């Protein structure tokens, strides 16, 4: 083949490739396909279920700061806090066979996982903490995720101004063994600053993906129409949806 033909062929191949990518993904645009490439490369390097590093008790940070919202400014939340979260419910719904309404007791009765991991915030700080709670996969199996579900959305009790905090992940991260619904930090019930009574831990993701003050988990087939469609409070402001560390 002449050099020019090789170049034409290569260009045609690349164009076809790009067309395929933009058609098959919900998100379009250069930045987003770069993000997908990053995600794909990371998954290839680490395998779909690669574990985040776990640490020892000796590594735990002396204090685990609260960041973002460190309390929930609502009478409803303050009433739950005063009552020791006895009537707090974690609702599991959306594209599931059996919607659930779990009490903290229900959450604590599931098989538990404890993991010591490092939390990395994009604002430039890290902390190592020990988290305990059931795997999200166990809760999703109990609810029976429908085959058309592609994402899991996490709803939170807190807001910035009028805008509620929320997050989401794909099913790969949702079913990951280190993705847990934590109710303990360092062997104690979650402090308010860290998301009492329940918060997500998605150990292969940056800090803002770990939704605190968790009220509901929803299986969805698209992120459109949720918040501003970016998949999370910070993503709606331009942060990456796939925030792998
Ligand atoms: N509901 C809720 N979840 C949240 C936030 C928040 O403001 N509200 N902040 C996020 C950010 S940016 C970080 S770094 C971590 C902070 O967790 P921490 O308060 O336990 O340090 O929570 C994340 N989850
Ligand atoms: Mo953060």
JSON list of C-alpha atoms in Angstrom, two decimals, residues 43-233:
[
{"chain": "A", "resi": 43, "resn": "UNK", "atom": "CA", "xyz": [-9.88, -1.05, 34.19]},
{"chain": "A", "resi": 44, "resn": "UNK", "atom": "CA", "xyz": [-7.59, -2.89, 31.75]},
{"chain": "A", "resi": 45, "resn": "UNK", "atom": "CA", "xyz": [-4.57, -2.29, 33.91]},
{"chain": "A", "resi": 46, "resn": "UNK", "atom": "CA", "xyz": [-6.27, -3.15, 37.17]},
{"chain": "A", "resi": 47, "resn": "UNK", "atom": "CA", "xyz": [-8.97, -5.56, 36.04]},
{"chain": "A", "resi": 48, "resn": "UNK", "atom": "CA", "xyz": [-12.65, -4.84, 36.67]},
{"chain": "A", "resi": 49, "resn": "UNK", "atom": "CA", "xyz": [-12.53, -5.72, 40.34]},
{"chain": "A", "resi": 50, "resn": "UNK", "atom": "CA", "xyz": [-9.04, -4.54, 41.33]},
{"chain": "A", "resi": 51, "resn": "UNK", "atom": "CA", "xyz": [-8.90, -3.71, 45.02]},
{"chain": "A", "resi": 52, "resn": "UNK", "atom": "CA", "xyz": [-7.88, -0.37, 46.46]},
{"chain": "A", "resi": 53, "resn": "UNK", "atom": "CA", "xyz": [-4.96, -0.64, 48.86]},
{"chain": "A", "resi": 54, "resn": "UNK", "atom": "CA", "xyz": [-5.89, -1.48, 52.44]},
{"chain": "A", "resi": 55, "resn": "UNK", "atom": "CA", "xyz": [-3.86, -0.31, 55.44]},
{"chain": "A", "resi": 56, "resn": "UNK", "atom": "CA", "xyz": [-3.24, -1.47, 59.01]},
{"chain": "A", "resi": 57, "resn": "UNK", "atom": "CA", "xyz": [-4.63, -0.16, 62.30]},
{"chain": "A", "resi": 58, "resn": "UNK", "atom": "CA", "xyz": [-1.30, 1.59, 62.88]},
{"chain": "A", "resi": 59, "resn": "UNK", "atom": "CA", "xyz": [-1.84, 3.67, 59.71]},
{"chain": "A", "resi": 60, "resn": "UNK", "atom": "CA", "xyz": [-5.17, 5.22, 60.79]},
{"chain": "A", "resi": 61, "resn": "UNK", "atom": "CA", "xyz": [-5.03, 9.03, 60.81]},
{"chain": "A", "resi": 62, "resn": "UNK", "atom": "CA", "xyz": [-5.32, 10.57, 64.30]},
{"chain": "A", "resi": 63, "resn": "UNK", "atom": "CA", "xyz": [-8.35, 12.51, 63.09]},
{"chain": "A", "resi": 64, "resn": "UNK", "atom": "CA", "xyz": [-10.52, 12.15, 60.01]},
{"chain": "A", "resi": 65, "resn": "UNK", "atom": "CA", "xyz": [-11.65, 15.65, 59.13]},
{"chain": "A", "resi": 66, "resn": "UNK", "atom": "CA", "xyz": [-15.12, 16.39, 57.89]},
{"chain": "A", "resi": 67, "resn": "UNK", "atom": "CA", "xyz": [-15.28, 18.09, 54.51]},
{"chain": "A", "resi": 68, "resn": "UNK", "atom": "CA", "xyz": [-17.96, 19.66, 52.33]},
{"chain": "A", "resi": 69, "resn": "UNK", "atom": "CA", "xyz": [-21.12, 19.68, 54.39]},
{"chain": "A", "resi": 70, "resn": "UNK", "atom": "CA", "xyz": [-20.31, 18.63, 57.95]},
{"chain": "A", "resi": 71, "resn": "UNK", "atom": "CA", "xyz": [-23.89, 18.78, 59.18]},
{"chain": "A", "resi": 72, "resn": "UNK", "atom": "CA", "xyz": [-27.35, 18.75, 57.67]},
{"chain": "A", "resi": 73, "resn": "UNK", "atom": "CA", "xyz": [-29.22, 21.99, 58.05]},
{"chain": "A", "resi": 74, "resn": "UNK", "atom": "CA", "xyz": [-32.77, 20.66, 58.44]},
{"chain": "A", "resi": 75, "resn": "UNK", "atom": "CA", "xyz": [-35.16, 20.16, 61.35]},
{"chain": "A", "resi": 76, "resn": "UNK", "atom": "CA", "xyz": [-35.91, 16.69, 60.04]},
{"chain": "A", "resi": 77, "resn": "UNK", "atom": "CA", "xyz": [-32.26, 15.65, 60.27]},
{"chain": "A", "resi": 78, "resn": "UNK", "atom": "CA", "xyz": [-31.82, 17.25, 63.71]},
{"chain": "A", "resi": 79, "resn": "UNK", "atom": "CA", "xyz": [-34.85, 15.27, 64.94]},
{"chain": "A", "resi": 80, "resn": "UNK", "atom": "CA", "xyz": [-33.34, 12.02, 63.59]},
{"chain": "A", "resi": 81, "resn": "UNK", "atom": "CA", "xyz": [-30.01, 12.85, 65.24]},
{"chain": "A", "resi": 82, "resn": "UNK", "atom": "CA", "xyz": [-31.72, 13.55, 68.58]},
{"chain": "A", "resi": 83, "resn": "UNK", "atom": "CA", "xyz": [-33.53, 10.20, 68.31]},
{"chain": "A", "resi": 84, "resn": "UNK", "atom": "CA", "xyz": [-30.31, 8.31, 67.62]},
{"chain": "A", "resi": 85, "resn": "UNK", "atom": "CA", "xyz": [-31.47, 7.70, 64.03]},
{"chain": "A", "resi": 86, "resn": "UNK", "atom": "CA", "xyz": [-33.94, 5.06, 65.32]},
{"chain": "A", "resi": 87, "resn": "UNK", "atom": "CA", "xyz": [-36.36, 5.85, 62.47]},
{"chain": "A", "resi": 88, "resn": "UNK", "atom": "CA", "xyz": [-33.80, 6.63, 59.75]},
{"chain": "A", "resi": 89, "resn": "UNK", "atom": "CA", "xyz": [-34.55, 4.72, 56.57]},
{"chain": "A", "resi": 90, "resn": "UNK", "atom": "CA", "xyz": [-32.37, 3.85, 53.63]},
{"chain": "A", "resi": 91, "resn": "UNK", "atom": "CA", "xyz": [-34.71, 3.44, 50.68]},
{"chain": "A", "resi": 92, "resn": "UNK", "atom": "CA", "xyz": [-33.66, 1.29, 47.77]},
{"chain": "A", "resi": 93, "resn": "UNK", "atom": "CA", "xyz": [-35.68, 1.80, 44.61]},
{"chain": "A", "resi": 94, "resn": "UNK", "atom": "CA", "xyz": [-35.75, 2.64, 40.93]},
{"chain": "A", "resi": 95, "resn": "UNK", "atom": "CA", "xyz": [-35.12, -0.27, 38.57]},
{"chain": "A", "resi": 96, "resn": "UNK", "atom": "CA", "xyz": [-35.30, -3.04, 41.19]},
{"chain": "A", "resi": 97, "resn": "UNK", "atom": "CA", "xyz": [-37.63, -6.02, 41.62]},
{"chain": "A", "resi": 98, "resn": "UNK", "atom": "CA", "xyz": [-38.14, -5.48, 45.36]},
{"chain": "A", "resi": 99, "resn": "UNK", "atom": "CA", "xyz": [-37.88, -1.90, 46.69]},
{"chain": "A", "resi": 100, "resn": "UNK", "atom": "CA", "xyz": [-36.48, -1.85, 50.23]},
{"chain": "A", "resi": 101, "resn": "UNK", "atom": "CA", "xyz": [-36.78, 0.42, 53.22]},
{"chain": "A", "resi": 102, "resn": "UNK", "atom": "CA", "xyz": [-33.91, -0.48, 55.54]},
{"chain": "A", "resi": 103, "resn": "UNK", "atom": "CA", "xyz": [-33.51, 0.66, 59.14]},
{"chain": "A", "resi": 104, "resn": "UNK", "atom": "CA", "xyz": [-30.04, 1.00, 60.65]},
{"chain": "A", "resi": 105, "resn": "UNK", "atom": "CA", "xyz": [-30.72, -2.26, 62.43]},
{"chain": "A", "resi": 106, "resn": "UNK", "atom": "CA", "xyz": [-31.40, -3.92, 59.05]},
{"chain": "A", "resi": 107, "resn": "UNK", "atom": "CA", "xyz": [-28.16, -2.45, 57.71]},
{"chain": "A", "resi": 108, "resn": "UNK", "atom": "CA", "xyz": [-26.19, -3.71, 60.71]},
{"chain": "A", "resi": 109, "resn": "UNK", "atom": "CA", "xyz": [-27.78, -7.18, 60.45]},
{"chain": "A", "resi": 110, "resn": "UNK", "atom": "CA", "xyz": [-26.30, -7.77, 56.97]},
{"chain": "A", "resi": 111, "resn": "UNK", "atom": "CA", "xyz": [-22.86, -9.41, 56.64]},
{"chain": "A", "resi": 112, "resn": "UNK", "atom": "CA", "xyz": [-20.32, -6.69, 57.46]},
{"chain": "A", "resi": 113, "resn": "UNK", "atom": "CA", "xyz": [-17.05, -5.69, 55.88]},
{"chain": "A", "resi": 114, "resn": "UNK", "atom": "CA", "xyz": [-14.35, -3.62, 57.59]},
{"chain": "A", "resi": 115, "resn": "UNK", "atom": "CA", "xyz": [-11.63, -1.93, 55.56]},
{"chain": "A", "resi": 116, "resn": "UNK", "atom": "CA", "xyz": [-8.87, 0.56, 56.28]},
{"chain": "A", "resi": 117, "resn": "UNK", "atom": "CA", "xyz": [-8.39, 2.80, 53.27]},
{"chain": "A", "resi": 118, "resn": "UNK", "atom": "CA", "xyz": [-7.05, 6.17, 52.23]},
{"chain": "A", "resi": 119, "resn": "UNK", "atom": "CA", "xyz": [-9.49, 8.90, 51.27]},
{"chain": "A", "resi": 120, "resn": "UNK", "atom": "CA", "xyz": [-8.23, 11.42, 48.73]},
{"chain": "A", "resi": 121, "resn": "UNK", "atom": "CA", "xyz": [-9.99, 14.75, 48.34]},
{"chain": "A", "resi": 122, "resn": "UNK", "atom": "CA", "xyz": [-9.38, 16.86, 45.22]},
{"chain": "A", "resi": 123, "resn": "UNK", "atom": "CA", "xyz": [-8.88, 19.83, 47.51]},
{"chain": "A", "resi": 124, "resn": "UNK", "atom": "CA", "xyz": [-5.50, 18.32, 48.35]},
{"chain": "A", "resi": 125, "resn": "UNK", "atom": "CA", "xyz": [-5.78, 16.35, 51.56]},
{"chain": "A", "resi": 126, "resn": "UNK", "atom": "CA", "xyz": [-5.88, 12.63, 52.40]},
{"chain": "A", "resi": 127, "resn": "UNK", "atom": "CA", "xyz": [-6.79, 10.63, 55.48]},
{"chain": "A", "resi": 128, "resn": "UNK", "atom": "CA", "xyz": [-6.72, 6.95, 56.40]},
{"chain": "A", "resi": 129, "resn": "UNK", "atom": "CA", "xyz": [-9.73, 5.55, 58.20]},
{"chain": "A", "resi": 130, "resn": "UNK", "atom": "CA", "xyz": [-11.38, 2.26, 59.04]},
{"chain": "A", "resi": 131, "resn": "UNK", "atom": "CA", "xyz": [-14.89, 1.86, 57.66]},
{"chain": "A", "resi": 132, "resn": "UNK", "atom": "CA", "xyz": [-17.49, -0.78, 58.47]},
{"chain": "A", "resi": 133, "resn": "UNK", "atom": "CA", "xyz": [-20.75, -1.69, 56.80]},
{"chain": "A", "resi": 134, "resn": "UNK", "atom": "CA", "xyz": [-22.46, -4.10, 54.41]},
{"chain": "A", "resi": 135, "resn": "UNK", "atom": "CA", "xyz": [-21.35, -4.36, 50.81]},
{"chain": "A", "resi": 136, "resn": "UNK", "atom": "CA", "xyz": [-23.62, -2.43, 48.46]},
{"chain": "A", "resi": 137, "resn": "UNK", "atom": "CA", "xyz": [-23.74, -5.59, 46.32]},
{"chain": "A", "resi": 138, "resn": "UNK", "atom": "CA", "xyz": [-25.54, -7.45, 49.15]},
{"chain": "A", "resi": 139, "resn": "UNK", "atom": "CA", "xyz": [-28.20, -4.73, 49.36]},
{"chain": "A", "resi": 140, "resn": "UNK", "atom": "CA", "xyz": [-28.59, -4.62, 45.57]},
{"chain": "A", "resi": 141, "resn": "UNK", "atom": "CA", "xyz": [-28.90, -8.41, 45.42]},
{"chain": "A", "resi": 142, "resn": "UNK", "atom": "CA", "xyz": [-31.61, -8.28, 48.07]},
{"chain": "A", "resi": 143, "resn": "UNK", "atom": "CA", "xyz": [-33.46, -5.67, 46.00]},
{"chain": "A", "resi": 144, "resn": "UNK", "atom": "CA", "xyz": [-32.89, -7.47, 42.69]},
{"chain": "A", "resi": 145, "resn": "UNK", "atom": "CA", "xyz": [-31.48, -4.97, 40.18]},
{"chain": "A", "resi": 146, "resn": "UNK", "atom": "CA", "xyz": [-33.32, -5.16, 36.85]},
{"chain": "A", "resi": 147, "resn": "UNK", "atom": "CA", "xyz": [-31.23, -5.91, 33.75]},
{"chain": "A", "resi": 148, "resn": "UNK", "atom": "CA", "xyz": [-31.90, -2.50, 32.21]},
{"chain": "A", "resi": 149, "resn": "UNK", "atom": "CA", "xyz": [-30.22, -0.67, 35.13]},
{"chain": "A", "resi": 150, "resn": "UNK", "atom": "CA", "xyz": [-26.85, 0.90, 34.27]},
{"chain": "A", "resi": 151, "resn": "UNK", "atom": "CA", "xyz": [-26.13, 3.26, 37.16]},
{"chain": "A", "resi": 152, "resn": "UNK", "atom": "CA", "xyz": [-26.71, 3.49, 40.89]},
{"chain": "A", "resi": 153, "resn": "UNK", "atom": "CA", "xyz": [-27.66, 6.92, 42.23]},
{"chain": "A", "resi": 154, "resn": "UNK", "atom": "CA", "xyz": [-27.01, 7.93, 45.85]},
{"chain": "A", "resi": 155, "resn": "UNK", "atom": "CA", "xyz": [-29.38, 10.48, 47.43]},
{"chain": "A", "resi": 156, "resn": "UNK", "atom": "CA", "xyz": [-28.27, 12.55, 50.41]},
{"chain": "A", "resi": 157, "resn": "UNK", "atom": "CA", "xyz": [-30.07, 14.50, 53.12]},
{"chain": "A", "resi": 158, "resn": "UNK", "atom": "CA", "xyz": [-27.92, 17.64, 52.75]},
{"chain": "A", "resi": 159, "resn": "UNK", "atom": "CA", "xyz": [-27.89, 20.48, 50.24]},
{"chain": "A", "resi": 160, "resn": "UNK", "atom": "CA", "xyz": [-25.74, 23.39, 49.17]},
{"chain": "A", "resi": 161, "resn": "UNK", "atom": "CA", "xyz": [-28.25, 26.20, 49.16]},
{"chain": "A", "resi": 162, "resn": "UNK", "atom": "CA", "xyz": [-31.27, 24.68, 47.42]},
{"chain": "A", "resi": 163, "resn": "UNK", "atom": "CA", "xyz": [-29.27, 22.03, 45.55]},
{"chain": "A", "resi": 164, "resn": "UNK", "atom": "CA", "xyz": [-29.25, 18.57, 47.11]},
{"chain": "A", "resi": 165, "resn": "UNK", "atom": "CA", "xyz": [-25.99, 16.63, 47.18]},
{"chain": "A", "resi": 166, "resn": "UNK", "atom": "CA", "xyz": [-26.11, 13.39, 45.19]},
{"chain": "A", "resi": 167, "resn": "UNK", "atom": "CA", "xyz": [-23.74, 10.98, 43.52]},
{"chain": "A", "resi": 168, "resn": "UNK", "atom": "CA", "xyz": [-23.76, 7.98, 41.21]},
{"chain": "A", "resi": 169, "resn": "UNK", "atom": "CA", "xyz": [-21.60, 5.15, 39.94]},
{"chain": "A", "resi": 170, "resn": "UNK", "atom": "CA", "xyz": [-21.78, 2.41, 37.33]},
{"chain": "A", "resi": 171, "resn": "UNK", "atom": "CA", "xyz": [-22.70, -1.18, 38.21]},
{"chain": "A", "resi": 172, "resn": "UNK", "atom": "CA", "xyz": [-19.07, -2.25, 38.11]},
{"chain": "A", "resi": 173, "resn": "UNK", "atom": "CA", "xyz": [-18.23, 0.09, 41.00]},
{"chain": "A", "resi": 174, "resn": "UNK", "atom": "CA", "xyz": [-21.55, -0.63, 42.73]},
{"chain": "A", "resi": 175, "resn": "UNK", "atom": "CA", "xyz": [-20.82, -4.38, 42.82]},
{"chain": "A", "resi": 176, "resn": "UNK", "atom": "CA", "xyz": [-17.15, -3.91, 43.78]},
{"chain": "A", "resi": 177, "resn": "UNK", "atom": "CA", "xyz": [-16.27, -5.77, 47.01]},
{"chain": "A", "resi": 178, "resn": "UNK", "atom": "CA", "xyz": [-14.94, -2.59, 48.70]},
{"chain": "A", "resi": 179, "resn": "UNK", "atom": "CA", "xyz": [-18.05, -0.55, 47.91]},
{"chain": "A", "resi": 180, "resn": "UNK", "atom": "CA", "xyz": [-19.83, -0.46, 51.25]},
{"chain": "A", "resi": 181, "resn": "UNK", "atom": "CA", "xyz": [-22.59, 1.45, 53.00]},
{"chain": "A", "resi": 182, "resn": "UNK", "atom": "CA", "xyz": [-20.62, 2.51, 56.06]},
{"chain": "A", "resi": 183, "resn": "UNK", "atom": "CA", "xyz": [-22.21, 3.12, 59.46]},
{"chain": "A", "resi": 184, "resn": "UNK", "atom": "CA", "xyz": [-18.94, 3.13, 61.42]},
{"chain": "A", "resi": 185, "resn": "UNK", "atom": "CA", "xyz": [-15.68, 5.04, 61.24]},
{"chain": "A", "resi": 186, "resn": "UNK", "atom": "CA", "xyz": [-12.76, 3.69, 63.30]},
{"chain": "A", "resi": 187, "resn": "UNK", "atom": "CA", "xyz": [-15.07, 1.32, 65.19]},
{"chain": "A", "resi": 188, "resn": "UNK", "atom": "CA", "xyz": [-17.54, 4.02, 66.29]},
{"chain": "A", "resi": 189, "resn": "UNK", "atom": "CA", "xyz": [-20.89, 5.07, 64.82]},
{"chain": "A", "resi": 190, "resn": "UNK", "atom": "CA", "xyz": [-20.27, 7.62, 62.05]},
{"chain": "A", "resi": 191, "resn": "UNK", "atom": "CA", "xyz": [-19.77, 11.13, 63.42]},
{"chain": "A", "resi": 192, "resn": "UNK", "atom": "CA", "xyz": [-22.15, 13.75, 62.00]},
{"chain": "A", "resi": 193, "resn": "UNK", "atom": "CA", "xyz": [-19.26, 15.48, 60.21]},
{"chain": "A", "resi": 194, "resn": "UNK", "atom": "CA", "xyz": [-18.48, 12.27, 58.33]},
{"chain": "A", "resi": 195, "resn": "UNK", "atom": "CA", "xyz": [-22.05, 11.55, 57.19]},
{"chain": "A", "resi": 196, "resn": "UNK", "atom": "CA", "xyz": [-24.08, 10.05, 60.06]},
{"chain": "A", "resi": 197, "resn": "UNK", "atom": "CA", "xyz": [-25.81, 7.72, 60.08]},
{"chain": "A", "resi": 198, "resn": "UNK", "atom": "CA", "xyz": [-24.81, 6.21, 56.69]},
{"chain": "A", "resi": 199, "resn": "UNK", "atom": "CA", "xyz": [-22.35, 7.13, 53.96]},
{"chain": "A", "resi": 200, "resn": "UNK", "atom": "CA", "xyz": [-20.95, 5.45, 50.88]},
{"chain": "A", "resi": 201, "resn": "UNK", "atom": "CA", "xyz": [-17.38, 4.25, 50.53]},
{"chain": "A", "resi": 202, "resn": "UNK", "atom": "CA", "xyz": [-16.27, 3.72, 46.92]},
{"chain": "A", "resi": 203, "resn": "UNK", "atom": "CA", "xyz": [-12.65, 3.04, 47.58]},
{"chain": "A", "resi": 204, "resn": "UNK", "atom": "CA", "xyz": [-11.33, 3.40, 44.05]},
{"chain": "A", "resi": 205, "resn": "UNK", "atom": "CA", "xyz": [-12.84, 6.83, 43.63]},
{"chain": "A", "resi": 206, "resn": "UNK", "atom": "CA", "xyz": [-12.01, 10.37, 44.78]},
{"chain": "A", "resi": 207, "resn": "UNK", "atom": "CA", "xyz": [-13.56, 11.83, 47.93]},
{"chain": "A", "resi": 208, "resn": "UNK", "atom": "CA", "xyz": [-16.53, 13.60, 46.39]},
{"chain": "A", "resi": 209, "resn": "UNK", "atom": "CA", "xyz": [-17.93, 10.28, 45.10]},
{"chain": "A", "resi": 210, "resn": "UNK", "atom": "CA", "xyz": [-18.44, 9.05, 48.71]},
{"chain": "A", "resi": 211, "resn": "UNK", "atom": "CA", "xyz": [-21.96, 10.28, 49.42]},
{"chain": "A", "resi": 212, "resn": "UNK", "atom": "CA", "xyz": [-22.63, 11.15, 53.07]},
{"chain": "A", "resi": 213, "resn": "UNK", "atom": "CA", "xyz": [-26.02, 11.43, 54.89]},
{"chain": "A", "resi": 214, "resn": "UNK", "atom": "CA", "xyz": [-27.32, 8.68, 52.60]},
{"chain": "A", "resi": 215, "resn": "UNK", "atom": "CA", "xyz": [-31.11, 8.47, 52.36]},
{"chain": "A", "resi": 216, "resn": "UNK", "atom": "CA", "xyz": [-31.74, 6.49, 49.18]},
{"chain": "A", "resi": 217, "resn": "UNK", "atom": "CA", "xyz": [-30.16, 4.30, 46.56]},
{"chain": "A", "resi": 218, "resn": "UNK", "atom": "CA", "xyz": [-31.74, 4.21, 43.11]},
{"chain": "A", "resi": 219, "resn": "UNK", "atom": "CA", "xyz": [-31.02, 1.96, 40.14]},
{"chain": "A", "resi": 220, "resn": "UNK", "atom": "CA", "xyz": [-31.46, 3.88, 36.87]},
{"chain": "A", "resi": 221, "resn": "UNK", "atom": "CA", "xyz": [-30.79, 3.34, 33.17]},
{"chain": "A", "resi": 222, "resn": "UNK", "atom": "CA", "xyz": [-29.71, 6.94, 32.54]},
{"chain": "A", "resi": 223, "resn": "UNK", "atom": "CA", "xyz": [-28.44, 9.90, 34.56]},
{"chain": "A", "resi": 224, "resn": "UNK", "atom": "CA", "xyz": [-30.42, 12.35, 32.47]},
{"chain": "A", "resi": 225, "resn": "UNK", "atom": "CA", "xyz": [-32.98, 14.30, 34.44]},
{"chain": "A", "resi": 226, "resn": "UNK", "atom": "CA", "xyz": [-31.23, 13.63, 37.76]},
{"chain": "A", "resi": 227, "resn": "UNK", "atom": "CA", "xyz": [-29.76, 16.86, 39.11]},
{"chain": "A", "resi": 228, "resn": "UNK", "atom": "CA", "xyz": [-28.27, 18.52, 36.03]},
{"chain": "A", "resi": 229, "resn": "UNK", "atom": "CA", "xyz": [-27.53, 15.14, 34.45]},
{"chain": "A", "resi": 230, "resn": "UNK", "atom": "CA", "xyz": [-23.82, 15.04, 35.28]},
{"chain": "A", "resi": 231, "resn": "UNK", "atom": "CA", "xyz": [-24.16, 12.18, 37.75]},
{"chain": "A", "resi": 232, "resn": "UNK", "atom": "CA", "xyz": [-23.33, 14.13, 40.90]},
{"chain": "A", "resi": 233, "resn": "UNK", "atom": "CA", "xyz": [-23.40, 17.48, 42.66]}
]
